[in-house]
Amino acid sequence: MKSEPVFQIVGNTVAQWTENSPLIWTMQEQKRKSGLQQDPITCDLTSLQSGYEQEFLLAMKDVLIAYRHRVRLRSIATVISNLRMLLHRVQSTGFDGKARIRQIDSVFIVALHAIKEVVPPSNLTSLRQLHSLHGSDERLFDSTLQKGDFPVRQSKRGNLGTKIHQILAKALQRSTLVHILDTMETAFEEGRIDLGRYSLIRLALNIFCRPDSYRQLTLMDLRVDEHPQSGAINYFLNVIPVKSRVHNPSKLLYPLHPEVGKLLALQRSAVVEKFGHLAPQGDAGVDLGRLALFPSLRLTQDGSWASSYAITHSGMNTSKFAATYLDPIRKLTNTELTFTALRHTIGTQLAQMGCSAHTIQAVLKHATASTCGIYVDIAFEGLIDTLSDGLKPGFDEHFPVITMFASKHDSIPVERRIVSEDLETGRFETTAVCGREVACSFAPIVCYACPRFIPCYDADHSINFDVVDREIKTSEHRGLAMQHDVQRWKTIRNHIRLIVSACETKRLAVGTEFGANLASQK
């Protein structure tokens, strides 16, 4: 006889199973009015039945379902995977003969200590967290157990050293970022990469968000404002923050560099052209604005979305967003580029600028300032100088940031002042300070790749960008003989792009610090 389904509602999520198979259940989020719906998960504890009592496993199921009050569905799936692996390992030791385990007790803990060196640290952490939240549940734990009874595997580097190592391992050199921009620009011009992927990497180097933020972007999130008098065009992007510990967070408005804004406007037009026929119906007809800015690329033969998720979410990708958009970029550039690496890059840079953990939190949109404090520790607590001999060279090699900035309003000695001038337009401005005693004769264009270059964060570096852009166009018109010059100028332009992005971040950080200080004085 067919078993009837059983449902349990936890917040906005429905857990479902059948009476015949209570240890296999699904968890699916109910449809939201706005924002990205999380992928459903399937949970399965049946493989543990041979070694653990049914009551123990059902109790574990109860608390794992209740985890939805605390974490995302994806995190629940990770915790289940960790616990299942750990329980299998303990069971395989055969420490309790053929009897099935009914509770995690002191005997279980002894067996766990014996194998802790071959158990992944994440498995041990998940069990320890389970006890800290549900240690009083005697269906799961012996009441005499304490937090300190549970084994952990400490890195030889220590907690802080491990976090520093993780940052250094993922951080990218500035030369690597320029290589990525050079490679992607050439690939885009030659048609080896599409507009969507090229505009995404340019956006990622401008606002440093998490991948879930990018995949939730819709066409309506791009805002183009034109000044009625001057005709100047400004670009903005509404972005949903993730990991904000808010169920339906409000969108945040990011100003965009004009170059990036123009690319996204082109991407928006391309999406309308290719996927406009798939736009959902709104109250006033076809609602193009709800289409994903970086949509799923898989279509059926009849031109409709191949994924049911894309159909439901107006073309949005599933959690395979990085595979769709970032993996081709990594393959082309032969790098380990990740969105996390870019965020580590900018976090370290902000700390070197002298920003507080709270300012870094505001820029990177972290839920708390605790993670951001690691960047500040690196910069301000002497850790750069006291790193071990083995780690220090790695830091020097991977440290990707500009450590010094100036202001165009500073009192700068004439011999070190870098003045940029556009002879075609007559514009000129102090844009940087030379770190040498006397600025060289090649300033200012080649300075952007020089390690002694100290940019003015509040200067208009588009002066030099426009000069380089014209040189590129001139060289391109001179034919094949000038292609070497074209590539050289393009590399310089990408160095300028990175400096401009760093300066924009510095201005944002200065504004955040100023706002925080002003608020504290009231």
Short mmCIF file of C-alpha atoms in Angstrom, two decimals, residues 264-441:
data_model
loop_
_atom_site.label_atom_id
_atom_site.label_comp_id
_atom_site.label_asym_id
_atom_site.label_seq_id
_atom_site.Cartn_x
_atom_site.Cartn_y
_atom_site.Cartn_z
CA LEU A 264 26.17 45.82 -18.50
CA ALA A 265 23.84 47.96 -20.62
CA LEU A 266 25.06 46.01 -23.67
CA GLN A 267 24.56 42.75 -21.78
CA ARG A 268 21.03 43.79 -20.89
CA SER A 269 20.25 44.46 -24.56
CA ALA A 270 21.77 41.10 -25.55
CA VAL A 271 19.61 39.27 -22.99
CA VAL A 272 16.46 40.98 -24.27
CA GLU A 273 17.37 40.07 -27.86
CA LYS A 274 18.10 36.40 -27.13
CA PHE A 275 15.73 35.62 -24.24
CA GLY A 276 13.06 38.31 -24.49
CA HIS A 277 10.51 35.80 -25.79
CA LEU A 278 10.88 33.92 -22.47
CA ALA A 279 10.14 36.93 -20.26
CA PRO A 280 7.36 36.31 -17.70
CA GLN A 281 3.99 38.00 -17.80
CA GLY A 282 3.43 40.89 -15.38
CA ASP A 283 0.38 42.94 -14.50
CA ALA A 284 0.99 45.22 -17.50
CA GLY A 285 2.05 42.53 -19.97
CA VAL A 286 5.48 41.04 -20.69
CA ASP A 287 7.88 41.95 -17.88
CA LEU A 288 11.37 42.08 -19.43
CA GLY A 289 12.84 43.56 -16.27
CA ARG A 290 12.49 40.27 -14.38
CA LEU A 291 14.80 38.38 -16.74
CA ALA A 292 18.14 37.43 -15.22
CA LEU A 293 21.04 39.71 -16.20
CA PHE A 294 23.31 36.64 -16.34
CA PRO A 295 20.82 33.97 -17.38
CA SER A 296 21.03 30.23 -17.69
CA LEU A 297 22.42 29.41 -21.14
CA ARG A 298 20.82 26.00 -21.53
CA LEU A 299 17.83 26.03 -23.88
CA THR A 300 15.74 23.26 -25.41
CA GLN A 301 15.45 22.80 -29.16
CA ASP A 302 12.28 24.87 -29.21
CA GLY A 303 14.11 27.80 -27.55
CA SER A 304 12.68 27.53 -24.02
CA TRP A 305 14.62 27.17 -20.76
CA ALA A 306 15.99 23.66 -20.30
CA SER A 307 16.00 23.96 -16.51
CA SER A 308 12.79 23.98 -14.46
CA TYR A 309 14.59 26.34 -12.07
CA ALA A 310 15.26 28.80 -14.91
CA ILE A 311 11.61 28.58 -15.97
CA THR A 312 10.43 29.41 -12.44
CA HIS A 313 13.00 32.18 -11.86
CA SER A 314 12.96 33.99 -15.22
CA GLY A 315 16.22 32.53 -16.46
CA MET A 316 18.23 32.53 -13.24
CA ASN A 317 20.90 29.87 -12.86
CA THR A 318 20.91 27.24 -10.15
CA SER A 319 23.86 26.83 -7.80
CA LYS A 320 25.91 25.89 -10.92
CA PHE A 321 26.29 29.58 -11.70
CA ALA A 322 30.08 29.50 -11.25
CA ALA A 323 30.37 26.51 -13.59
CA THR A 324 28.38 28.38 -16.23
CA TYR A 325 30.15 31.72 -16.03
CA LEU A 326 33.37 31.50 -14.01
CA ASP A 327 34.82 28.16 -15.15
CA PRO A 328 35.29 29.29 -18.79
CA ILE A 329 37.10 32.39 -17.49
CA ARG A 330 39.40 30.25 -15.33
CA LYS A 331 40.11 27.96 -18.26
CA LEU A 332 40.96 30.83 -20.60
CA THR A 333 43.17 32.63 -18.10
CA ASN A 334 44.71 29.46 -16.60
CA THR A 335 44.18 30.84 -13.08
CA GLU A 336 42.45 29.79 -9.86
CA LEU A 337 40.24 32.87 -9.97
CA THR A 338 37.29 32.80 -7.57
CA PHE A 339 34.93 35.46 -6.26
CA THR A 340 36.33 34.72 -2.79
CA ALA A 341 39.86 35.47 -4.02
CA LEU A 342 38.71 38.88 -5.25
CA ARG A 343 37.03 39.59 -1.91
CA HIS A 344 40.21 38.60 -0.02
CA THR A 345 42.13 40.94 -2.31
CA ILE A 346 39.96 43.95 -1.59
CA GLY A 347 39.64 43.13 2.13
CA THR A 348 43.41 43.09 2.55
CA GLN A 349 43.71 46.25 0.50
CA LEU A 350 41.20 48.08 2.70
CA ALA A 351 43.07 47.04 5.83
CA GLN A 352 46.32 48.37 4.37
CA MET A 353 44.52 51.63 3.64
CA GLY A 354 43.99 51.95 7.38
CA CYS A 355 40.29 51.03 7.44
CA SER A 356 38.67 49.49 10.50
CA ALA A 357 37.02 46.08 10.56
CA HIS A 358 33.62 47.80 10.58
CA THR A 359 34.48 49.77 7.45
CA ILE A 360 35.65 46.61 5.67
CA GLN A 361 32.41 44.97 6.81
CA ALA A 362 30.42 47.81 5.24
CA VAL A 363 32.29 47.61 1.94
CA LEU A 364 32.23 43.81 1.62
CA LYS A 365 28.73 43.53 3.11
CA HIS A 366 29.64 40.96 5.78
CA ALA A 367 26.96 40.16 8.36
CA THR A 368 29.45 40.85 11.18
CA ALA A 369 32.84 42.52 11.53
CA SER A 370 34.53 39.44 13.03
CA THR A 371 35.78 38.01 9.73
CA CYS A 372 36.92 41.44 8.58
CA GLY A 373 39.03 41.72 11.72
CA ILE A 374 41.43 39.16 10.23
CA TYR A 375 42.42 41.66 7.53
CA VAL A 376 42.99 44.31 10.19
CA ASP A 377 45.05 41.86 12.25
CA ILE A 378 47.28 41.22 9.26
CA ALA A 379 47.80 44.90 8.62
CA PHE A 380 47.96 46.45 12.08
CA GLU A 381 49.09 43.93 14.67
CA GLY A 382 52.56 43.33 13.29
CA LEU A 383 51.65 40.03 11.67
CA ILE A 384 53.30 41.01 8.40
CA ASP A 385 56.60 41.40 10.24
CA THR A 386 56.19 38.40 12.55
CA LEU A 387 55.07 35.80 10.02
CA SER A 388 57.27 32.71 9.99
CA ASP A 389 60.13 32.50 7.52
CA GLY A 390 58.13 29.98 5.51
CA LEU A 391 55.04 32.14 5.31
CA LYS A 392 56.56 35.59 4.89
CA PRO A 393 57.89 35.01 1.35
CA GLY A 394 54.45 33.74 0.37
CA PHE A 395 52.91 36.90 1.71
CA ASP A 396 55.35 39.04 -0.23
CA GLU A 397 54.64 37.06 -3.37
CA HIS A 398 50.86 37.06 -3.14
CA PHE A 399 50.17 40.43 -1.53
CA PRO A 400 48.16 42.02 -4.34
CA VAL A 401 47.28 45.47 -3.13
CA ILE A 402 48.22 49.10 -3.28
CA THR A 403 49.42 49.90 0.22
CA MET A 404 49.59 53.69 -0.05
CA PHE A 405 47.30 56.40 -1.34
CA ALA A 406 47.59 60.17 -1.51
CA SER A 407 45.11 62.97 -2.05
CA LYS A 408 45.37 65.54 -4.82
CA HIS A 409 44.89 68.15 -2.09
CA ASP A 410 48.03 67.03 -0.21
CA SER A 411 51.14 69.16 -0.17
CA ILE A 412 53.25 67.20 -2.66
CA PRO A 413 56.84 68.22 -3.54
CA VAL A 414 57.06 69.38 -7.15
CA GLU A 415 59.78 66.86 -8.03
CA ARG A 416 57.58 63.95 -6.91
CA ARG A 417 54.25 65.23 -8.17
CA ILE A 418 52.77 63.33 -11.13
CA VAL A 419 50.60 65.62 -13.23
CA SER A 420 48.45 64.11 -15.95
CA GLU A 421 47.53 66.16 -19.00
CA ASP A 422 45.35 65.53 -22.02
CA LEU A 423 46.65 67.79 -24.79
CA GLU A 424 43.60 67.12 -26.93
CA THR A 425 41.07 68.34 -24.37
CA GLY A 426 43.28 70.63 -22.28
CA ARG A 427 42.48 68.76 -19.05
CA PHE A 428 45.21 68.41 -16.45
CA GLU A 429 45.28 67.29 -12.83
CA THR A 430 47.59 65.97 -10.13
CA THR A 431 46.87 62.24 -10.15
CA ALA A 432 49.68 60.65 -8.12
CA VAL A 433 52.91 60.86 -6.15
CA CYS A 434 56.10 59.15 -7.23
CA GLY A 435 57.68 56.97 -4.55
CA ARG A 436 61.13 57.88 -5.84
CA GLU A 437 62.93 61.07 -4.91
CA VAL A 438 62.31 62.44 -8.41
CA ALA A 439 59.57 61.33 -10.80
CA CYS A 440 60.92 59.70 -13.97
CA SER A 441 60.47 61.12 -17.44
#
